[in-house]
Short mmCIF file of C-alpha atoms and ligand atoms in Angstrom, two decimals:
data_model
loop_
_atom_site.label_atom_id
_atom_site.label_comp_id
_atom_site.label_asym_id
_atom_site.label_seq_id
_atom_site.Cartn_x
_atom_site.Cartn_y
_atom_site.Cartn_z
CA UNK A 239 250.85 -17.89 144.16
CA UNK A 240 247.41 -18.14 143.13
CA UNK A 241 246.06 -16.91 139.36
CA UNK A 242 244.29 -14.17 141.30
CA UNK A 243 246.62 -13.15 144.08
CA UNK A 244 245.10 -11.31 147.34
CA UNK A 245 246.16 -8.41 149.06
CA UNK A 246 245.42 -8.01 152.81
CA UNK A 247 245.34 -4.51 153.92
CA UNK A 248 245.29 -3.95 157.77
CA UNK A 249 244.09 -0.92 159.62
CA UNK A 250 245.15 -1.52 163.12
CA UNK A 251 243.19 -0.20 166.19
CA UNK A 252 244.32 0.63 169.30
CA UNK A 253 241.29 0.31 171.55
CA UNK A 254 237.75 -1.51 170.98
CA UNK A 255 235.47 1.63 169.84
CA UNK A 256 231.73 1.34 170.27
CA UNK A 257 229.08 3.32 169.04
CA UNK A 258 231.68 6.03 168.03
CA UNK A 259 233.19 3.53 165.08
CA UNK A 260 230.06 4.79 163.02
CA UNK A 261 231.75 8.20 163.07
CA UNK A 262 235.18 6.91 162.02
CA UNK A 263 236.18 7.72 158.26
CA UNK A 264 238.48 5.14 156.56
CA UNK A 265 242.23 5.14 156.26
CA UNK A 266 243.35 7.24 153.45
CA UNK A 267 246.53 5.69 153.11
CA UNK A 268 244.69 2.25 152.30
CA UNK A 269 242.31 3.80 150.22
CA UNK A 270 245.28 4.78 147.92
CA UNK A 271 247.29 2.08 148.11
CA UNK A 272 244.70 -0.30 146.90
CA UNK A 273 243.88 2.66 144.04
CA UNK A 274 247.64 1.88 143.48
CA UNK A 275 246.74 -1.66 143.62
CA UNK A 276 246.95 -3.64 139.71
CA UNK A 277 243.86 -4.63 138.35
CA UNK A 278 244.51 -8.40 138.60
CA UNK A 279 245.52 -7.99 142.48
CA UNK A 280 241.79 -9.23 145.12
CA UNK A 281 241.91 -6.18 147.47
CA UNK A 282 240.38 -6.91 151.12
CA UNK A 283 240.53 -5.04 153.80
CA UNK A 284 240.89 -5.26 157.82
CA UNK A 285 239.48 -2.55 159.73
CA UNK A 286 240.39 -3.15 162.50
CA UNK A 287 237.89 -0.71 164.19
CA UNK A 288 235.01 -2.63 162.89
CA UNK A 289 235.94 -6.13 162.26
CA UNK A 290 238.84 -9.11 163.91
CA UNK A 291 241.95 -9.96 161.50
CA UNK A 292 241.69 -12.86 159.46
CA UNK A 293 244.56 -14.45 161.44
CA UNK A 294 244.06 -17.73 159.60
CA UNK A 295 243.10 -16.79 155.94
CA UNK A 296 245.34 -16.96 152.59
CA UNK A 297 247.31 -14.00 151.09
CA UNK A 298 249.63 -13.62 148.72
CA UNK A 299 250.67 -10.59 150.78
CA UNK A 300 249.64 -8.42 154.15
CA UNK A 301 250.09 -4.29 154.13
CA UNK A 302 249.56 -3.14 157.38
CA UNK A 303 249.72 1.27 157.79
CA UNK A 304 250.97 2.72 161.24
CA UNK A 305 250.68 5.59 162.67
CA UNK A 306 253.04 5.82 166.03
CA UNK A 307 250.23 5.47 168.02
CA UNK A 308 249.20 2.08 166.34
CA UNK A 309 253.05 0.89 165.92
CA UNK A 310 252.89 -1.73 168.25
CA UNK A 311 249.68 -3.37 167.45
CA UNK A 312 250.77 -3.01 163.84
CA UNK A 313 253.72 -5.19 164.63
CA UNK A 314 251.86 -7.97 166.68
CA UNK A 315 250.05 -7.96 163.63
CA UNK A 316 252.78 -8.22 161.44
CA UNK A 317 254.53 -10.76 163.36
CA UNK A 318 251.64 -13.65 163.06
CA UNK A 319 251.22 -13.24 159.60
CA UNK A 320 255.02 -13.53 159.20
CA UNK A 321 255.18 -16.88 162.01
CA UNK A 322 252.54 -18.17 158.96
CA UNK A 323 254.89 -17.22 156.20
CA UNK A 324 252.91 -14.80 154.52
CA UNK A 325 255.32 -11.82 153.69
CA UNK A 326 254.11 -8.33 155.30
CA UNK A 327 254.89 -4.68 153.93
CA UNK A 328 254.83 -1.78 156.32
CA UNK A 329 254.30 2.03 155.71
CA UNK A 330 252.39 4.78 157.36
CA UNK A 331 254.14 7.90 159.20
CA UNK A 332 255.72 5.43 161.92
CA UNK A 333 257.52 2.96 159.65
CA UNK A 334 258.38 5.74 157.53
CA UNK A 335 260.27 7.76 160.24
CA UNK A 336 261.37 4.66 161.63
CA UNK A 337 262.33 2.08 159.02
CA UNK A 338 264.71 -0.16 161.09
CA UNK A 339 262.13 -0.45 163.79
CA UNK A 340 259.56 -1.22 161.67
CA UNK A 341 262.25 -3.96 159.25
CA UNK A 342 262.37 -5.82 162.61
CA UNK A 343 258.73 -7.28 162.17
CA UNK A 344 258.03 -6.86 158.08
CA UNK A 345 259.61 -8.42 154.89
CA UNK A 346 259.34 -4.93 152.80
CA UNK A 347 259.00 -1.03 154.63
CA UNK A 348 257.66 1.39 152.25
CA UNK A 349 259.32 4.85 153.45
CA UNK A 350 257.27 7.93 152.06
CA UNK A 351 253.99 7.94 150.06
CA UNK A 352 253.27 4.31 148.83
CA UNK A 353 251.72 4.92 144.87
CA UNK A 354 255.05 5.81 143.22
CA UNK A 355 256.59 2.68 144.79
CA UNK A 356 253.50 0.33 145.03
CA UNK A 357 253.07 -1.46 141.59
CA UNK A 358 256.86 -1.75 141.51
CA UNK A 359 256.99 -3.84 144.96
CA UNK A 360 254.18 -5.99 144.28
CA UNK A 361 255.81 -6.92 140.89
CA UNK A 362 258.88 -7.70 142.76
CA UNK A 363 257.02 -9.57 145.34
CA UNK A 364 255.86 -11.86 142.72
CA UNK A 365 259.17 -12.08 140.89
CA UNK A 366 260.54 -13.70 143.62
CA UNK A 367 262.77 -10.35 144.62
CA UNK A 368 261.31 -8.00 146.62
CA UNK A 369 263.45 -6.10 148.09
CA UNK A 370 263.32 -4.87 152.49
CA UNK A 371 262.94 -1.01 151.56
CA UNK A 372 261.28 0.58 148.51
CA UNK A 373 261.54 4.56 149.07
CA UNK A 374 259.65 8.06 147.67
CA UNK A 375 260.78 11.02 147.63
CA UNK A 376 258.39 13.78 147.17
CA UNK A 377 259.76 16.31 144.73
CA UNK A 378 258.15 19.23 141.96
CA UNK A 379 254.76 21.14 143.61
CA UNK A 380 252.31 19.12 141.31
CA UNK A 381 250.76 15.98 143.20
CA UNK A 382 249.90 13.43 140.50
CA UNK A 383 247.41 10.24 142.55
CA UNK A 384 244.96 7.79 141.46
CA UNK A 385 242.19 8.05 142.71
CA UNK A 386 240.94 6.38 145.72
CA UNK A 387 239.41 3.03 146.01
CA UNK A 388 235.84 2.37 147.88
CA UNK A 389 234.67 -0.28 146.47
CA UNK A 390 236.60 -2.55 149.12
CA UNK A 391 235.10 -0.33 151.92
CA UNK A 392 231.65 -1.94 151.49
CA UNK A 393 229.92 -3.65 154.76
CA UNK A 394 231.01 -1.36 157.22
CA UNK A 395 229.48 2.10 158.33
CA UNK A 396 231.72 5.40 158.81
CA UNK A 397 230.58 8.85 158.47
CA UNK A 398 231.72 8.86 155.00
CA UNK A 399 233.45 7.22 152.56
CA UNK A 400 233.85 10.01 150.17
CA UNK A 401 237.65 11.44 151.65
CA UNK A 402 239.91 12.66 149.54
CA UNK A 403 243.20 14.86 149.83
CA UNK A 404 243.64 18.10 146.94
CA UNK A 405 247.11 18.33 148.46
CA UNK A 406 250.37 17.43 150.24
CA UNK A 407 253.32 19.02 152.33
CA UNK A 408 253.74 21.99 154.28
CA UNK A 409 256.18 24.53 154.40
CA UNK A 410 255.98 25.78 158.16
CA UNK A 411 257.37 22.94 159.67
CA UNK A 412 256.25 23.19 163.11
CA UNK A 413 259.00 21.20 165.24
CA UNK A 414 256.04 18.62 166.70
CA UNK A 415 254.19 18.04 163.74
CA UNK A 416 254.77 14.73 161.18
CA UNK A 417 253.76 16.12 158.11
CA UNK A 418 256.99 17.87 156.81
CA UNK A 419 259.05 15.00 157.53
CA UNK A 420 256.69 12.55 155.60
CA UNK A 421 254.97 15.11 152.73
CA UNK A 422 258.34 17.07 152.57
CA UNK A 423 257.81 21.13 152.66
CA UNK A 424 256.48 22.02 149.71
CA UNK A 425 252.82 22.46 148.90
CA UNK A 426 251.84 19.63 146.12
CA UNK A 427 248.68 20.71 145.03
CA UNK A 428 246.38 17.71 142.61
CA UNK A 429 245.21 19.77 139.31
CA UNK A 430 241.69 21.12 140.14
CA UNK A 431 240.16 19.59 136.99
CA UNK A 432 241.26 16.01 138.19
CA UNK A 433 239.58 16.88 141.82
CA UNK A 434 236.71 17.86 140.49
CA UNK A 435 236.65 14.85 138.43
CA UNK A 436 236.99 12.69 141.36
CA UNK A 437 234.62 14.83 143.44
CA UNK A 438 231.67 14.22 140.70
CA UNK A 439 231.63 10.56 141.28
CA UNK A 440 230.52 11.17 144.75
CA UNK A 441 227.03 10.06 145.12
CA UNK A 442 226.24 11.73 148.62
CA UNK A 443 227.01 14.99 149.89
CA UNK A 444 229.12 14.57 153.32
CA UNK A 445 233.02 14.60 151.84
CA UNK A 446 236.11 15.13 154.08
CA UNK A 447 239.14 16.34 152.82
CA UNK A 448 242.20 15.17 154.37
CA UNK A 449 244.86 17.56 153.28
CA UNK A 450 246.46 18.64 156.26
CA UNK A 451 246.25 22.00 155.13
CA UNK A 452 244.05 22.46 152.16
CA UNK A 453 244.12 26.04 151.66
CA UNK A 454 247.99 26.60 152.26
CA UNK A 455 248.35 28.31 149.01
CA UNK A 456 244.98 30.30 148.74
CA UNK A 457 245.75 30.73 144.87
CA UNK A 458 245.77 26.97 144.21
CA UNK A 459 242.81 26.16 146.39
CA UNK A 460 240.64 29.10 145.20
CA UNK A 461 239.80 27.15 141.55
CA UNK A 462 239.05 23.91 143.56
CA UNK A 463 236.96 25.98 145.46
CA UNK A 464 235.23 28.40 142.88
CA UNK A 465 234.48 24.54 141.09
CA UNK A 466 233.24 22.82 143.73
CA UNK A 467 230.50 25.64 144.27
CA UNK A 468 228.20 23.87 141.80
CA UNK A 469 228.60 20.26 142.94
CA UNK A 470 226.06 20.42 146.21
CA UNK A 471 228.63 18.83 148.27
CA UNK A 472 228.84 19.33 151.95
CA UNK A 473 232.41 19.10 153.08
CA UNK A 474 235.00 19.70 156.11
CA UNK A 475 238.85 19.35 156.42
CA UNK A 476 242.01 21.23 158.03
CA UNK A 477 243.97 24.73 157.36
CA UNK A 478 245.35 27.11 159.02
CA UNK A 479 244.04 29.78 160.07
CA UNK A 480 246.15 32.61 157.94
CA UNK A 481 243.57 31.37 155.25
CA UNK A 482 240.74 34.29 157.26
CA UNK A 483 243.30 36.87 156.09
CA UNK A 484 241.65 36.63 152.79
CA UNK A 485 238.00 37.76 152.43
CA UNK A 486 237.99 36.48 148.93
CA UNK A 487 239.21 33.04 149.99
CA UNK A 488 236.33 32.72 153.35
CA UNK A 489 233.77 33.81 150.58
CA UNK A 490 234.64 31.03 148.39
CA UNK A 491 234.91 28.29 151.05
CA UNK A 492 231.36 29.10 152.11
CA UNK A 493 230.25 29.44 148.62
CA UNK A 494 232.10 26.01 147.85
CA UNK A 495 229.73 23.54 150.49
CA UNK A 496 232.14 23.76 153.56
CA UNK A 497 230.28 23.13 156.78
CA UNK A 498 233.33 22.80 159.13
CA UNK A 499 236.73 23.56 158.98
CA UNK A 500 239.96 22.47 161.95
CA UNK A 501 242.45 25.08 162.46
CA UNK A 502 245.21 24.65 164.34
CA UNK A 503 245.79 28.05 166.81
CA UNK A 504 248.31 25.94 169.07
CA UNK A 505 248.92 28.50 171.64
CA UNK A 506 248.25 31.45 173.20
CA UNK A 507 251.83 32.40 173.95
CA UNK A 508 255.24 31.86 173.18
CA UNK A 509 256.52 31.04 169.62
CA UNK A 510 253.88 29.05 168.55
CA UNK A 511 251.70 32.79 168.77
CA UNK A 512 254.04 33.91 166.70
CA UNK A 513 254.84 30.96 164.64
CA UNK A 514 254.52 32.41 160.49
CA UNK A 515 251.22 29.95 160.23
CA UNK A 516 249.25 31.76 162.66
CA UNK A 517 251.30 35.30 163.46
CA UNK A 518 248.91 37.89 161.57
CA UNK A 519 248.53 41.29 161.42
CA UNK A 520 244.77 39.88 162.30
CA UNK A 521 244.03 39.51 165.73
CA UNK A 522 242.96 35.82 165.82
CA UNK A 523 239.85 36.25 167.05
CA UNK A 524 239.09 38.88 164.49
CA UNK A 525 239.95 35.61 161.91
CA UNK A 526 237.79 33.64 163.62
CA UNK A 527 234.79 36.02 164.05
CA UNK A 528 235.30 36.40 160.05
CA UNK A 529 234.42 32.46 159.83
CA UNK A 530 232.11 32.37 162.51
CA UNK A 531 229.67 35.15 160.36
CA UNK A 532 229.34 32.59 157.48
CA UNK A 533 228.33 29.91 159.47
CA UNK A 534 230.70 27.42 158.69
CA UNK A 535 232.15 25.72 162.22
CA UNK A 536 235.19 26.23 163.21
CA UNK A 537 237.64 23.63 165.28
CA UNK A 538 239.88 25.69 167.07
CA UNK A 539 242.71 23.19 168.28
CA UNK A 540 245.17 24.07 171.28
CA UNK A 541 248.21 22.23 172.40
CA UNK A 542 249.55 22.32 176.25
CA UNK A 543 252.64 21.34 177.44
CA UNK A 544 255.24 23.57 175.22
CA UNK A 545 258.24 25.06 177.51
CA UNK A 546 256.70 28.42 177.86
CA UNK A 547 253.33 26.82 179.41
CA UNK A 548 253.46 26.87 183.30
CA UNK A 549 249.99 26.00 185.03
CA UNK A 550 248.69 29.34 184.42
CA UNK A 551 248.07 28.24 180.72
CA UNK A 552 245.04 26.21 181.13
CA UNK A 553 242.90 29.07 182.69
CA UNK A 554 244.72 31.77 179.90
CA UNK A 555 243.69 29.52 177.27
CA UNK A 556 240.31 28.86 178.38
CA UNK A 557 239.06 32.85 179.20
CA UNK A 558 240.73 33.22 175.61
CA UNK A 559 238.57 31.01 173.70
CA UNK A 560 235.65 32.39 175.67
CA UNK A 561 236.58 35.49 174.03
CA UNK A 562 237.39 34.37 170.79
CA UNK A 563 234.76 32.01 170.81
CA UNK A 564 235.60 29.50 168.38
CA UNK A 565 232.43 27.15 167.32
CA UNK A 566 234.68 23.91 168.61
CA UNK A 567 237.47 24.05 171.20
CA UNK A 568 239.97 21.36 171.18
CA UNK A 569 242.66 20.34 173.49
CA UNK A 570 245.56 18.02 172.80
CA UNK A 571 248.60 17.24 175.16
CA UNK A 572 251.97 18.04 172.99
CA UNK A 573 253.03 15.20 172.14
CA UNK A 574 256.45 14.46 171.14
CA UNK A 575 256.36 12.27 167.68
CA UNK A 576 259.47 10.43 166.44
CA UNK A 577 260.77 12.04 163.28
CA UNK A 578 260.13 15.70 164.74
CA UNK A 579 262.70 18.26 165.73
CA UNK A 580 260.60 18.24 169.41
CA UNK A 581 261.42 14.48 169.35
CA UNK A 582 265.16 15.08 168.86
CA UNK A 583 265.13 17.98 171.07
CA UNK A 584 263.32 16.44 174.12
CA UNK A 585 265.07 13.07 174.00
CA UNK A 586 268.43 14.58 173.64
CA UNK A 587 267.31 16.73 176.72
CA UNK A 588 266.93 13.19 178.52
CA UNK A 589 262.95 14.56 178.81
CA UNK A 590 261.11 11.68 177.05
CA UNK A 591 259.45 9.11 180.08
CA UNK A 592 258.82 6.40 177.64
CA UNK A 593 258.81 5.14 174.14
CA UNK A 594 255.68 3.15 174.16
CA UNK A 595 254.36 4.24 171.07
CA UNK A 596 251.07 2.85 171.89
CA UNK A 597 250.61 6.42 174.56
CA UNK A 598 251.26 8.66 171.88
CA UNK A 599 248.21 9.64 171.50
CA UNK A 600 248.25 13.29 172.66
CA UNK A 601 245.79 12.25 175.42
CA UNK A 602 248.91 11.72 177.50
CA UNK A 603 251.42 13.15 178.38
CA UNK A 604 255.03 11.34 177.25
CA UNK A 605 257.87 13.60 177.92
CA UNK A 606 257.96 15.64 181.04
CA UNK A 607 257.25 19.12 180.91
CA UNK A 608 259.56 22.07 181.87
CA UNK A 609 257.59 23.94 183.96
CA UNK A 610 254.62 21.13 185.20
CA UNK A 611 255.16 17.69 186.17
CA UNK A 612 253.05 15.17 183.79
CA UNK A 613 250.46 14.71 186.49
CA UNK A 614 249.69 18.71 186.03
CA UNK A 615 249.87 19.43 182.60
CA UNK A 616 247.63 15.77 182.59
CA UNK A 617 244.84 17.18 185.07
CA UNK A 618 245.17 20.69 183.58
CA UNK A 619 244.35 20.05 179.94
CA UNK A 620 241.64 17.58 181.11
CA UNK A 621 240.15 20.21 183.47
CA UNK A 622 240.23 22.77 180.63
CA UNK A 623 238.34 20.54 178.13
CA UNK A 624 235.53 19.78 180.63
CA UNK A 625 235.44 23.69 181.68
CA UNK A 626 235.00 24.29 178.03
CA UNK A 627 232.49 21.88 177.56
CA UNK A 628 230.16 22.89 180.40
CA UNK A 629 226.93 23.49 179.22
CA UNK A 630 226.71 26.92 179.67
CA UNK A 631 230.28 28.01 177.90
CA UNK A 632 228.08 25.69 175.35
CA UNK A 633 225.61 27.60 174.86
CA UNK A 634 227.59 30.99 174.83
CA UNK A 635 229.63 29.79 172.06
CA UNK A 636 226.73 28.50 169.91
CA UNK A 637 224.91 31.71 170.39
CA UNK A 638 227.33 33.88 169.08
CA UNK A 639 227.97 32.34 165.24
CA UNK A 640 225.52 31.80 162.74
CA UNK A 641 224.98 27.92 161.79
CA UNK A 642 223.47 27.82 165.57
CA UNK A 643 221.83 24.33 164.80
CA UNK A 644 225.20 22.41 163.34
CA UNK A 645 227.50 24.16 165.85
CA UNK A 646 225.22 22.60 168.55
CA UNK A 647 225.17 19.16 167.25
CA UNK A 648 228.99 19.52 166.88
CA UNK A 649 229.57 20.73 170.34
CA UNK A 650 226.94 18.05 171.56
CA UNK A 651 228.98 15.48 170.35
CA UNK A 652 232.18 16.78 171.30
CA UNK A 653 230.91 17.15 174.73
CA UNK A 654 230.00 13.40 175.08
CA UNK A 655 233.83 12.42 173.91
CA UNK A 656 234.86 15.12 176.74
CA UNK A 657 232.59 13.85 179.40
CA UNK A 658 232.95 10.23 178.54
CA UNK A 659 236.43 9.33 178.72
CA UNK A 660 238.18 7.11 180.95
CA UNK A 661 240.56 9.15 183.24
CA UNK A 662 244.51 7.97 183.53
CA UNK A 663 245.97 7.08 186.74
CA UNK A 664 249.50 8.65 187.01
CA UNK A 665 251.10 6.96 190.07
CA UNK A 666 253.76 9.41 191.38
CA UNK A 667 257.25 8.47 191.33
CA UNK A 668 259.48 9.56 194.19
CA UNK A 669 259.78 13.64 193.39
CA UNK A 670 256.28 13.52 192.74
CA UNK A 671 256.31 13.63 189.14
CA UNK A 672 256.11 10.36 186.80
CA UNK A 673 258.72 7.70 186.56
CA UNK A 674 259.83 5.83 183.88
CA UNK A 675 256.87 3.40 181.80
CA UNK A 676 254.39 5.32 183.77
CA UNK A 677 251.66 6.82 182.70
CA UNK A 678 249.37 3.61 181.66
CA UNK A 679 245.44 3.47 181.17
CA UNK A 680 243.90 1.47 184.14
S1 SF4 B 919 251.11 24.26 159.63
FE1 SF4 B 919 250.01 22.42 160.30
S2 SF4 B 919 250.48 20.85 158.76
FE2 SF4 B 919 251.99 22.51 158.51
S3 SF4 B 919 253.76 21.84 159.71
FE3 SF4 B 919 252.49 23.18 161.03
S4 SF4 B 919 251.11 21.79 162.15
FE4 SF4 B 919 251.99 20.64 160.40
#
């Protein structure tokens, strides 16, 4: 090992983005891990999105993060470096939820959040003794994180550099959703003081904050927000919407610099309605309304393809968010994640077509449906994302918030992704519905 050894971290893509990559923000997860990264350690870094691997270079050692959508590209990855001999540490959601997979193509897995294990691995690593798993477990409802590095970052464009996360975990634990099985289900919340901190070393205003839910517990994430009032940032990130309940809590996000905020609403119907995030003695579009007046946008994100949705859903869901008129619409395809309870469920069930990872992307649909074949519930949610997109449901929706100019440039953008996608072929199996390892991008 060199005097100065060097750290490879590895941001797999999926698919060759163009113009869009200048809109991408940078992985957290690497971000902290080379925050977690000693002093005497070279960071570089291998976005994948913007740059090839350096196959053939020299490291001491290679961390590649996965998400189950980038497992298997992670593992090709993984796999040449190893061929070369250079020892490779996984982590990320996938490897996390499934650490024997992942052992199969890397020397060390880090299960869980990698800065309480970090230092301790790469001292092992260069003790000669590293050892195939190196676990966290998160525990108390304080989250204690260096800060993260972007100094490495430099040389390629995103929207912004300046992400950070206030907090971890979630209680609801909604049966297709990661972050309870990876965060655990309590709200860890960073002391405001050291956010704020962090947040003043920003030198330009656009910040996203990556909590998945950042104003879970309003009482925690009212003094980030009452600080943050006098910093000039502009910001986004992701809650649910529950937070509207609170007139004291919308008054201080708008008062704090956000300009956008993604809520997950799910579904019209059926238990995710009524789920305890987003069952309120509010009617939802009242919530919304209630964000809409301050101007900040609002991502309203649906999911199709739970049991209760038969075809009908797509048109429901559509005249709904005409009515509600969120300032974004978004439509995903459930999508069945390893490590969830709707994983479980649906594979016991026998209900899961495939398990290549690389389609879990909730573009496609996985897992067949119980009351749609794929091909439907495919054509259906991509139907219902154009019909929301057309210009004049556009133009409705921008015309009823405030923020008319930055709702437009969101939805113009939006619309281009919606409009500009690639469609996939389903070839039909003999019942008509999808066979196994179907479902491919032509
Ligand atoms: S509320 Fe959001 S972050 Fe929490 S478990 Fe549900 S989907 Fe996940």
């Amino acid at each position: 090992m060199t005097t100065a050894p060097r750290l490879l971290l590895i941001y797999p893509a999926t698919e060759k983005l163009g113009w869009v990559r200048r809109f991408q923000l940078p992985s957290l997860s690497l971000k902290q891990v080379a925050a977690a990264t000693p002093p005497e350690w070279e960071v570089l870094l291998a976005d994948e999105i913007h740059e090839d691997i350096p196959f053939d270079g020299q490291f001491d050692l290679v961390g590649i993060t996965a998400m189950t959508h980038q497992a298997v590209r992670a593992y090709a990855i993984a796999d040449r470096f190893r061929q070369r001999g250079i020892p490779v540490v996984l982590g990320g959601i996938h490897p996390t939820v499934l650490p024997e997979e992942a052992s199969q193509h890397a020397d060390a897995v880090v299960i869980g959040e990698a800065e309480p294990v970090w230092a301790q691995l790469l001292n092992d690593l260069r003790a000669g003794r590293m050892a195939p798993r190196y676990r966290s477990i998160p525990h108390g409802d304080l989250l204690e994180i260096p800060w993260s590095r972007r100094d490495f970052l430099a040389g390629r464009t995103y929207l912004t550099t300046q992400t950070i996360q206030a907090s971890r975990g979630c209680p609801y634990d909604c049966p297709f959703c990661t972050v309870t099985p990876y965060f655990g289900r309590t709200f860890r919340y960073r002391d405001p003081d050291d956010i704020l901190a962090e947040l003043r070393t920003f030198d330009r205003k656009l910040t996203v904050f990556l909590d998945d839910n950042i104003l879970g517990d309003p009482e925690r994430a009212k003094p980030i927000l009452r600080g943050m009032a006098g910093l000039g940032l502009r910001w986004g990130g992701q809650a649910n919407l529950r937070f509207a309940e609170d007139p004291e809590l919308v008054s201080l996000l708008a008062q704090s610099g956000c300009i956008g905020i993604f809520v997950g609403i799910e579904s019209v119907s059926g238990p995710q309605a009524n789920h305890p995030k987003t069952g309120s003695r509010f009617s939802q579009a009242d919530l919304i309304k209630r964000v809409r007046d301050t101007g900040i946008v609002l991502e309203a994100s649906m999911i199709f393809g739970f049991d209760d949705h038969d075809e009908s859903v797509f048109e429901t869901t559509v005249r709904y968010l005409e009515e509600c008129a969120p300032s974004i619409p978004t439509f995903h395809i459930l999508t069945p994640y390893p490590g969830t309870a709707l994983f479980e469920q649906f594979d016991r069930e026998g209900r899961m077509l495939h398990k290549e990872w690389q389609h879990y992307d909730h573009n496609q649909v996985v897992f067949r449906p119980k009351q749609m074949t794929p091909e439907q519930l495919y054509k259906g949610w991509r139907a219902a994302r154009r019909e929301v997109y057309r210009w004049p449901s556009v133009l409705s929706r921008v015309m009823q918030g405030n923020g008319k100019l930055i709702n437009l440039a969101y939805n113009v953008l939006r619309r281009g992704g919606v409009y500009g996608d690639d469609e996939v072929v389903y070839p039909k199996g003999p019942d008509g519905s999808l066979g196994h390892n179907q479902g491919m991008k032509p």
